[in-house]
Amino acid sequence: MENLSTNVRSKQFTISEKLEFGKKRPEHLGKVATNIFLLPHRTFPSRKEKDILSLGEMSQFQRNGKNITYWHWKNPGKQVLLIHGWNGHSGNLSRFVQPLLDLGLSVVSLDLPGHGSSEGKFCNIVLSAETIVDLVKIVGSPSLIISHSFGGAVATVAQELGVSVEKAVYISPPSRLELLREVFSKSLGLDDSVKEEMRMRMERKIHRSLDSLDLERSGKVLDSELLVIHDESDNEVPFIMGKRVARAWKKGSFFPTKGLGHQMILRSEDVIEKAVQFIAKETIEEKNLLRLNLV
């Protein structure tokens, strides 16, 4: 009997094959490039990450007919929402879970559409933010958010859509989707006409202009307090983007790191401690005060 997974993979076109097709049929290149840009590479948690996820209550809900998977660790305190980045999954931020639970906070984490255990093929910022809005209707509004990379953009649009947030930590956030699209287009050698078609196709999908997906602009009107953490050697989302987001935010602050890059930053004990201390400052102060009163 044929191996099913191998058989399925054999029917899938690689990115290079799709591009080759697009170049042979230029009238399709804009569509091909758009689909590649919006197609995440599905990854899954490690064994250690699965162990942490297993301590939460796993549930699903539907968005556009697709099952979205999320985990909920319940506690009496405020609720923290963890939002992973592009090509990621809930396990990426699992190291933040226990320190938050130890402070009595509740934690919720989801796999965005087309990521991890959630169904779907394509993903974008607006779809992801709308998925957050649906999740909030089920578990309640998060007072606090910790996000990584693309997740910071998702968190921003979710707030624009009405999700109420007091404090947020954005780790390695992009400042503007349009800048990332430009880098992507340049890497593929797309000419101006194809880039313009790509932009138009994306805007039709998300029902808003790409220029409006600007964290610097959003930060001037959103009321949440923000800490941006970004590594100087990040080779996926430029360090300057994080600095710009923090500088533009009404209540923004910035914490730079060195030598961690884009992914290892999520494993740094210093980063985890800094994020948790910021997000749970009031809770920590209350616990310290209670401890002093008991002495």
mmCIF file of C-alpha atoms in Angstrom:
data_model
loop_
_atom_site.group_PDB
_atom_site.id
_atom_site.type_symbol
_atom_site.label_atom_id
_atom_site.label_comp_id
_atom_site.label_asym_id
_atom_site.label_seq_id
_atom_site.Cartn_x
_atom_site.Cartn_y
_atom_site.Cartn_z
ATOM 1 C CA MET A 1 0.000 0.000 0.000
ATOM 2 C CA GLU A 2 1.238 3.477 -0.847
ATOM 3 C CA ASN A 3 2.282 5.758 1.980
ATOM 4 C CA LEU A 4 -0.542 8.315 2.056
ATOM 5 C CA SER A 5 1.527 11.242 3.351
ATOM 6 C CA THR A 6 4.184 10.678 0.687
ATOM 7 C CA ASN A 7 1.521 10.379 -1.990
ATOM 8 C CA VAL A 8 -0.110 13.638 -0.903
ATOM 9 C CA ARG A 9 3.208 15.478 -0.813
ATOM 10 C CA SER A 10 3.982 14.295 -4.333
ATOM 11 C CA LYS A 11 0.879 16.100 -5.580
ATOM 12 C CA GLN A 12 1.833 19.367 -3.974
ATOM 13 C CA PHE A 13 3.779 21.934 -5.972
ATOM 14 C CA THR A 14 6.828 23.527 -4.394
ATOM 15 C CA ILE A 15 7.140 27.309 -4.263
ATOM 16 C CA SER A 16 9.799 27.231 -6.981
ATOM 17 C CA GLU A 17 7.507 25.144 -9.209
ATOM 18 C CA LYS A 18 4.644 27.584 -8.673
ATOM 19 C CA LEU A 19 6.897 30.517 -9.554
ATOM 20 C CA GLU A 20 8.150 28.741 -12.645
ATOM 21 C CA PHE A 21 4.545 28.228 -13.737
ATOM 22 C CA GLY A 22 3.790 31.901 -13.075
ATOM 23 C CA LYS A 23 6.747 33.053 -15.143
ATOM 24 C CA LYS A 24 5.663 30.864 -18.045
ATOM 25 C CA ARG A 25 2.147 32.271 -17.760
ATOM 26 C CA PRO A 26 2.722 35.939 -16.788
ATOM 27 C CA GLU A 27 -1.016 36.601 -16.612
ATOM 28 C CA HIS A 28 -1.109 34.300 -13.565
ATOM 29 C CA LEU A 29 2.051 35.532 -11.815
ATOM 30 C CA GLY A 30 0.257 38.097 -9.624
ATOM 31 C CA LYS A 31 -2.138 35.446 -8.351
ATOM 32 C CA VAL A 32 0.670 32.932 -7.802
ATOM 33 C CA ALA A 33 2.782 35.475 -5.877
ATOM 34 C CA THR A 34 -0.195 36.480 -3.709
ATOM 35 C CA ASN A 35 -0.976 32.869 -2.844
ATOM 36 C CA ILE A 36 2.642 32.178 -1.931
ATOM 37 C CA PHE A 37 2.761 35.276 0.296
ATOM 38 C CA LEU A 38 -0.426 34.225 2.129
ATOM 39 C CA LEU A 39 0.491 30.531 2.421
ATOM 40 C CA PRO A 40 2.001 29.654 5.814
ATOM 41 C CA HIS A 41 4.309 26.685 6.280
ATOM 42 C CA ARG A 42 2.564 24.510 8.861
ATOM 43 C CA THR A 43 4.696 23.531 11.854
ATOM 44 C CA PHE A 44 3.888 21.723 15.100
ATOM 45 C CA PRO A 45 4.986 21.855 18.763
ATOM 46 C CA SER A 46 7.935 19.925 20.137
ATOM 47 C CA ARG A 47 7.429 17.237 22.776
ATOM 48 C CA LYS A 48 8.224 19.690 25.589
ATOM 49 C CA GLU A 49 5.842 22.257 24.145
ATOM 50 C CA LYS A 50 3.124 19.608 23.847
ATOM 51 C CA ASP A 51 3.591 18.780 27.541
ATOM 52 C CA ILE A 52 2.796 22.377 28.465
ATOM 53 C CA LEU A 53 -0.147 22.581 26.068
ATOM 54 C CA SER A 54 -1.553 19.359 27.525
ATOM 55 C CA LEU A 55 -1.978 21.105 30.883
ATOM 56 C CA GLY A 56 -4.502 23.473 29.309
ATOM 57 C CA GLU A 57 -8.029 22.707 28.184
ATOM 58 C CA MET A 58 -7.995 22.227 24.405
ATOM 59 C CA SER A 59 -11.102 23.309 22.498
ATOM 60 C CA GLN A 60 -12.160 24.293 18.994
ATOM 61 C CA PHE A 61 -14.535 26.731 17.337
ATOM 62 C CA GLN A 62 -15.365 27.410 13.723
ATOM 63 C CA ARG A 63 -14.355 30.366 11.600
ATOM 64 C CA ASN A 64 -15.520 30.370 7.969
ATOM 65 C CA GLY A 65 -16.247 26.649 8.239
ATOM 66 C CA LYS A 66 -12.728 25.835 9.495
ATOM 67 C CA ASN A 67 -11.917 24.460 12.953
ATOM 68 C CA ILE A 68 -9.700 26.764 15.023
ATOM 69 C CA THR A 69 -7.866 25.146 17.935
ATOM 70 C CA TYR A 70 -7.117 26.922 21.199
ATOM 71 C CA TRP A 71 -5.910 26.113 24.711
ATOM 72 C CA HIS A 72 -7.168 27.620 27.962
ATOM 73 C CA TRP A 73 -5.373 27.526 31.318
ATOM 74 C CA LYS A 74 -7.911 28.867 33.802
ATOM 75 C CA ASN A 75 -7.096 30.907 36.905
ATOM 76 C CA PRO A 76 -8.954 33.551 38.938
ATOM 77 C CA GLY A 77 -6.777 36.424 37.701
ATOM 78 C CA LYS A 78 -6.763 38.525 34.550
ATOM 79 C CA GLN A 79 -6.593 36.782 31.189
ATOM 80 C CA VAL A 80 -3.481 36.785 28.998
ATOM 81 C CA LEU A 81 -3.742 35.994 25.290
ATOM 82 C CA LEU A 82 -0.677 34.522 23.568
ATOM 83 C CA ILE A 83 -0.448 35.051 19.787
ATOM 84 C CA HIS A 84 2.242 33.240 17.799
ATOM 85 C CA GLY A 85 3.937 34.444 14.622
ATOM 86 C CA TRP A 86 3.805 33.480 10.939
ATOM 87 C CA ASN A 87 4.564 29.766 10.353
ATOM 88 C CA GLY A 88 4.239 29.277 14.108
ATOM 89 C CA HIS A 89 1.930 27.583 16.596
ATOM 90 C CA SER A 90 0.843 27.856 20.226
ATOM 91 C CA GLY A 91 3.880 25.924 21.401
ATOM 92 C CA ASN A 92 6.161 28.814 20.417
ATOM 93 C CA LEU A 93 5.013 30.880 23.408
ATOM 94 C CA SER A 94 4.494 27.943 25.775
ATOM 95 C CA ARG A 95 7.448 28.934 27.971
ATOM 96 C CA PHE A 96 5.470 31.994 29.078
ATOM 97 C CA VAL A 97 2.541 29.919 30.358
ATOM 98 C CA GLN A 98 3.799 28.651 33.730
ATOM 99 C CA PRO A 99 5.237 31.990 34.952
ATOM 100 C CA LEU A 100 1.858 33.597 34.184
ATOM 101 C CA LEU A 101 -0.076 30.799 35.891
ATOM 102 C CA ASP A 102 2.174 31.086 38.955
ATOM 103 C CA LEU A 103 0.914 34.663 39.328
ATOM 104 C CA GLY A 104 -2.704 33.529 39.248
ATOM 105 C CA LEU A 105 -3.353 34.749 35.711
ATOM 106 C CA SER A 106 -5.440 32.873 33.151
ATOM 107 C CA VAL A 107 -3.824 32.093 29.802
ATOM 108 C CA VAL A 108 -5.348 31.516 26.361
ATOM 109 C CA SER A 109 -3.410 30.550 23.242
ATOM 110 C CA LEU A 110 -4.659 29.673 19.758
ATOM 111 C CA ASP A 111 -3.304 28.349 16.506
ATOM 112 C CA LEU A 112 -4.109 30.954 13.856
ATOM 113 C CA PRO A 113 -5.864 29.865 10.626
ATOM 114 C CA GLY A 114 -3.630 27.639 8.512
ATOM 115 C CA HIS A 115 -1.201 27.164 11.406
ATOM 116 C CA GLY A 116 -0.514 24.291 13.794
ATOM 117 C CA SER A 117 -3.656 22.297 14.578
ATOM 118 C CA SER A 118 -6.090 24.835 13.110
ATOM 119 C CA GLU A 119 -7.640 24.143 9.733
ATOM 120 C CA GLY A 120 -7.256 26.302 6.653
ATOM 121 C CA LYS A 121 -4.685 26.785 3.933
ATOM 122 C CA PHE A 122 -4.159 30.531 3.640
ATOM 123 C CA CYS A 123 -3.833 33.198 6.308
ATOM 124 C CA ASN A 124 -3.635 36.983 6.603
ATOM 125 C CA ILE A 125 -3.595 39.626 9.312
ATOM 126 C CA VAL A 126 -7.259 40.607 9.084
ATOM 127 C CA LEU A 127 -8.515 37.002 9.020
ATOM 128 C CA SER A 128 -6.350 36.274 12.063
ATOM 129 C CA ALA A 129 -7.606 39.359 13.923
ATOM 130 C CA GLU A 130 -11.217 38.435 13.157
ATOM 131 C CA THR A 131 -10.458 34.956 14.508
ATOM 132 C CA ILE A 132 -9.226 36.586 17.731
ATOM 133 C CA VAL A 133 -12.518 38.509 17.931
ATOM 134 C CA ASP A 134 -14.422 35.209 17.621
ATOM 135 C CA LEU A 135 -12.257 33.624 20.329
ATOM 136 C CA VAL A 136 -12.871 36.545 22.680
ATOM 137 C CA LYS A 137 -16.627 35.996 22.344
ATOM 138 C CA ILE A 138 -16.064 32.506 23.775
ATOM 139 C CA VAL A 139 -13.432 32.993 26.486
ATOM 140 C CA GLY A 140 -13.896 36.678 27.307
ATOM 141 C CA SER A 141 -11.726 39.670 26.569
ATOM 142 C CA PRO A 142 -8.017 39.401 27.401
ATOM 143 C CA SER A 143 -6.745 42.242 29.525
ATOM 144 C CA LEU A 144 -3.209 41.372 28.482
ATOM 145 C CA ILE A 145 -1.453 40.130 25.332
ATOM 146 C CA ILE A 146 1.970 38.648 24.597
ATOM 147 C CA SER A 147 2.720 38.170 20.904
ATOM 148 C CA HIS A 148 5.548 37.246 18.580
ATOM 149 C CA SER A 149 6.325 38.758 15.169
ATOM 150 C CA PHE A 150 3.225 38.600 12.897
ATOM 151 C CA GLY A 151 1.206 38.112 16.091
ATOM 152 C CA GLY A 152 1.889 41.730 17.038
ATOM 153 C CA ALA A 153 0.243 42.940 13.841
ATOM 154 C CA VAL A 154 -2.684 40.589 14.501
ATOM 155 C CA ALA A 155 -3.015 41.912 18.063
ATOM 156 C CA THR A 156 -3.057 45.480 16.762
ATOM 157 C CA VAL A 157 -5.814 44.871 14.207
ATOM 158 C CA ALA A 158 -7.796 42.910 16.821
ATOM 159 C CA GLN A 159 -7.704 45.980 19.072
ATOM 160 C CA GLU A 160 -8.868 48.115 16.152
ATOM 161 C CA LEU A 161 -11.777 45.676 15.786
ATOM 162 C CA GLY A 162 -12.790 46.237 19.400
ATOM 163 C CA VAL A 163 -10.815 43.765 21.525
ATOM 164 C CA SER A 164 -10.109 45.586 24.794
ATOM 165 C CA VAL A 165 -6.503 45.348 25.997
ATOM 166 C CA GLU A 166 -4.793 47.079 28.927
ATOM 167 C CA LYS A 167 -1.210 45.974 28.266
ATOM 168 C CA ALA A 168 0.620 44.161 25.493
ATOM 169 C CA VAL A 169 4.100 42.821 24.827
ATOM 170 C CA TYR A 170 5.097 42.636 21.165
ATOM 171 C CA ILE A 171 8.210 40.533 20.599
ATOM 172 C CA SER A 172 9.914 41.218 17.242
ATOM 173 C CA PRO A 173 6.933 42.952 15.604
ATOM 174 C CA PRO A 174 6.809 44.209 12.004
ATOM 175 C CA SER A 175 5.886 47.860 11.683
ATOM 176 C CA ARG A 176 4.089 47.697 8.313
ATOM 177 C CA LEU A 177 2.815 44.780 6.236
ATOM 178 C CA GLU A 178 3.486 46.756 3.066
ATOM 179 C CA LEU A 179 7.218 46.848 3.835
ATOM 180 C CA LEU A 180 7.286 43.064 4.220
ATOM 181 C CA ARG A 181 5.442 42.660 0.935
ATOM 182 C CA GLU A 182 8.021 44.880 -0.765
ATOM 183 C CA VAL A 183 10.865 42.719 0.575
ATOM 184 C CA PHE A 184 9.018 39.585 -0.558
ATOM 185 C CA SER A 185 8.411 41.023 -4.038
ATOM 186 C CA LYS A 186 12.039 42.065 -4.382
ATOM 187 C CA SER A 187 13.263 38.604 -3.350
ATOM 188 C CA LEU A 188 11.201 37.070 -6.174
ATOM 189 C CA GLY A 189 12.255 39.706 -8.693
ATOM 190 C CA LEU A 190 8.682 40.804 -9.391
ATOM 191 C CA ASP A 191 8.219 43.801 -11.680
ATOM 192 C CA ASP A 192 6.032 46.786 -10.800
ATOM 193 C CA SER A 193 2.955 45.545 -12.654
ATOM 194 C CA VAL A 194 2.984 42.204 -10.814
ATOM 195 C CA LYS A 195 3.584 43.937 -7.475
ATOM 196 C CA GLU A 196 0.595 46.186 -8.125
ATOM 197 C CA GLU A 197 -1.626 43.243 -9.033
ATOM 198 C CA MET A 198 -0.473 41.474 -5.893
ATOM 199 C CA ARG A 199 -1.375 44.501 -3.783
ATOM 200 C CA MET A 200 -4.828 44.746 -5.363
ATOM 201 C CA ARG A 201 -5.520 41.040 -4.860
ATOM 202 C CA MET A 202 -4.517 41.217 -1.197
ATOM 203 C CA GLU A 203 -6.649 44.287 -0.565
ATOM 204 C CA ARG A 204 -9.662 42.537 -2.078
ATOM 205 C CA LYS A 205 -9.089 39.601 0.271
ATOM 206 C CA ILE A 206 -8.795 41.675 3.442
ATOM 207 C CA HIS A 207 -11.278 44.424 2.471
ATOM 208 C CA ARG A 208 -8.947 47.256 3.409
ATOM 209 C CA SER A 209 -5.819 48.958 2.095
ATOM 210 C CA LEU A 210 -2.406 47.516 2.905
ATOM 211 C CA ASP A 211 -1.245 50.994 3.918
ATOM 212 C CA SER A 212 -3.787 50.911 6.756
ATOM 213 C CA LEU A 213 -1.993 47.902 8.292
ATOM 214 C CA ASP A 214 0.533 50.146 9.965
ATOM 215 C CA LEU A 215 1.433 49.557 13.626
ATOM 216 C CA GLU A 216 3.094 52.957 13.887
ATOM 217 C CA ARG A 217 -0.110 54.697 12.838
ATOM 218 C CA SER A 218 -2.295 52.488 15.036
ATOM 219 C CA GLY A 219 -0.131 53.060 18.089
ATOM 220 C CA LYS A 220 -0.968 56.756 18.070
ATOM 221 C CA VAL A 221 -4.656 56.074 18.705
ATOM 222 C CA LEU A 222 -4.759 52.838 20.725
ATOM 223 C CA ASP A 223 -4.835 53.191 24.508
ATOM 224 C CA SER A 224 -3.072 49.970 25.489
ATOM 225 C CA GLU A 225 0.316 50.207 27.173
ATOM 226 C CA LEU A 226 2.962 48.492 25.049
ATOM 227 C CA LEU A 227 6.389 46.967 25.605
ATOM 228 C CA VAL A 228 8.312 46.045 22.448
ATOM 229 C CA ILE A 229 11.153 43.531 22.758
ATOM 230 C CA HIS A 230 13.374 43.115 19.687
ATOM 231 C CA ASP A 231 16.794 41.625 19.018
ATOM 232 C CA GLU A 232 19.496 43.580 17.227
ATOM 233 C CA SER A 233 20.483 40.515 15.175
ATOM 234 C CA ASP A 234 16.956 39.663 14.005
ATOM 235 C CA ASN A 235 17.327 38.703 10.327
ATOM 236 C CA GLU A 236 13.611 38.135 9.676
ATOM 237 C CA VAL A 237 11.987 41.308 10.999
ATOM 238 C CA PRO A 238 14.455 44.231 11.091
ATOM 239 C CA PHE A 239 15.356 45.612 14.516
ATOM 240 C CA ILE A 240 14.432 49.131 13.398
ATOM 241 C CA MET A 241 10.815 48.054 12.916
ATOM 242 C CA GLY A 242 10.427 47.235 16.605
ATOM 243 C CA LYS A 243 12.018 50.545 17.598
ATOM 244 C CA ARG A 244 9.629 52.440 15.346
ATOM 245 C CA VAL A 245 6.578 50.684 16.776
ATOM 246 C CA ALA A 246 7.621 51.419 20.355
ATOM 247 C CA ARG A 247 8.429 55.038 19.548
ATOM 248 C CA ALA A 248 5.107 55.612 17.771
ATOM 249 C CA TRP A 249 2.900 54.025 20.434
ATOM 250 C CA LYS A 250 1.174 56.477 22.760
ATOM 251 C CA LYS A 251 2.241 54.433 25.783
ATOM 252 C CA GLY A 252 5.175 52.547 24.323
ATOM 253 C CA SER A 253 8.511 51.372 25.720
ATOM 254 C CA PHE A 254 11.374 49.412 24.192
ATOM 255 C CA PHE A 255 13.668 46.650 25.433
ATOM 256 C CA PRO A 256 16.479 45.632 23.030
ATOM 257 C CA THR A 257 18.312 42.302 23.191
ATOM 258 C CA LYS A 258 21.510 41.002 21.585
ATOM 259 C CA GLY A 259 22.438 37.688 20.000
ATOM 260 C CA LEU A 260 19.022 36.021 20.199
ATOM 261 C CA GLY A 261 17.719 36.500 16.676
ATOM 262 C CA HIS A 262 14.078 36.084 15.681
ATOM 263 C CA GLN A 263 13.258 32.680 17.195
ATOM 264 C CA MET A 264 15.621 32.087 20.125
ATOM 265 C CA ILE A 265 14.340 35.297 21.711
ATOM 266 C CA LEU A 266 11.274 33.302 22.807
ATOM 267 C CA ARG A 267 13.497 30.952 24.831
ATOM 268 C CA SER A 268 15.413 33.635 26.695
ATOM 269 C CA GLU A 269 14.729 33.614 30.440
ATOM 270 C CA ASP A 270 15.492 37.342 30.560
ATOM 271 C CA VAL A 271 12.923 38.048 27.843
ATOM 272 C CA ILE A 272 10.286 35.873 29.511
ATOM 273 C CA GLU A 273 10.924 37.546 32.867
ATOM 274 C CA LYS A 274 10.819 41.044 31.341
ATOM 275 C CA ALA A 275 7.568 40.314 29.509
ATOM 276 C CA VAL A 276 5.864 38.750 32.524
ATOM 277 C CA GLN A 277 6.981 41.521 34.879
ATOM 278 C CA PHE A 278 5.616 44.153 32.508
ATOM 279 C CA ILE A 279 2.357 42.401 31.775
ATOM 280 C CA ALA A 280 1.670 41.465 35.392
ATOM 281 C CA LYS A 281 3.212 44.416 37.237
ATOM 282 C CA GLU A 282 0.077 45.209 39.246
ATOM 283 C CA THR A 283 -0.465 41.550 40.145
ATOM 284 C CA ILE A 284 3.141 41.182 41.312
ATOM 285 C CA GLU A 285 2.900 44.361 43.405
ATOM 286 C CA GLU A 286 -0.332 43.151 45.016
ATOM 287 C CA LYS A 287 1.259 39.807 45.900
ATOM 288 C CA ASN A 288 4.335 41.527 47.359
ATOM 289 C CA LEU A 289 2.130 43.843 49.426
ATOM 290 C CA LEU A 290 0.105 40.909 50.720
ATOM 291 C CA ARG A 291 3.314 39.089 51.619
ATOM 292 C CA LEU A 292 4.555 42.122 53.581
ATOM 293 C CA ASN A 293 1.262 42.387 55.448
ATOM 294 C CA LEU A 294 1.517 38.752 56.475
ATOM 295 C CA VAL A 295 4.994 39.203 57.940
#
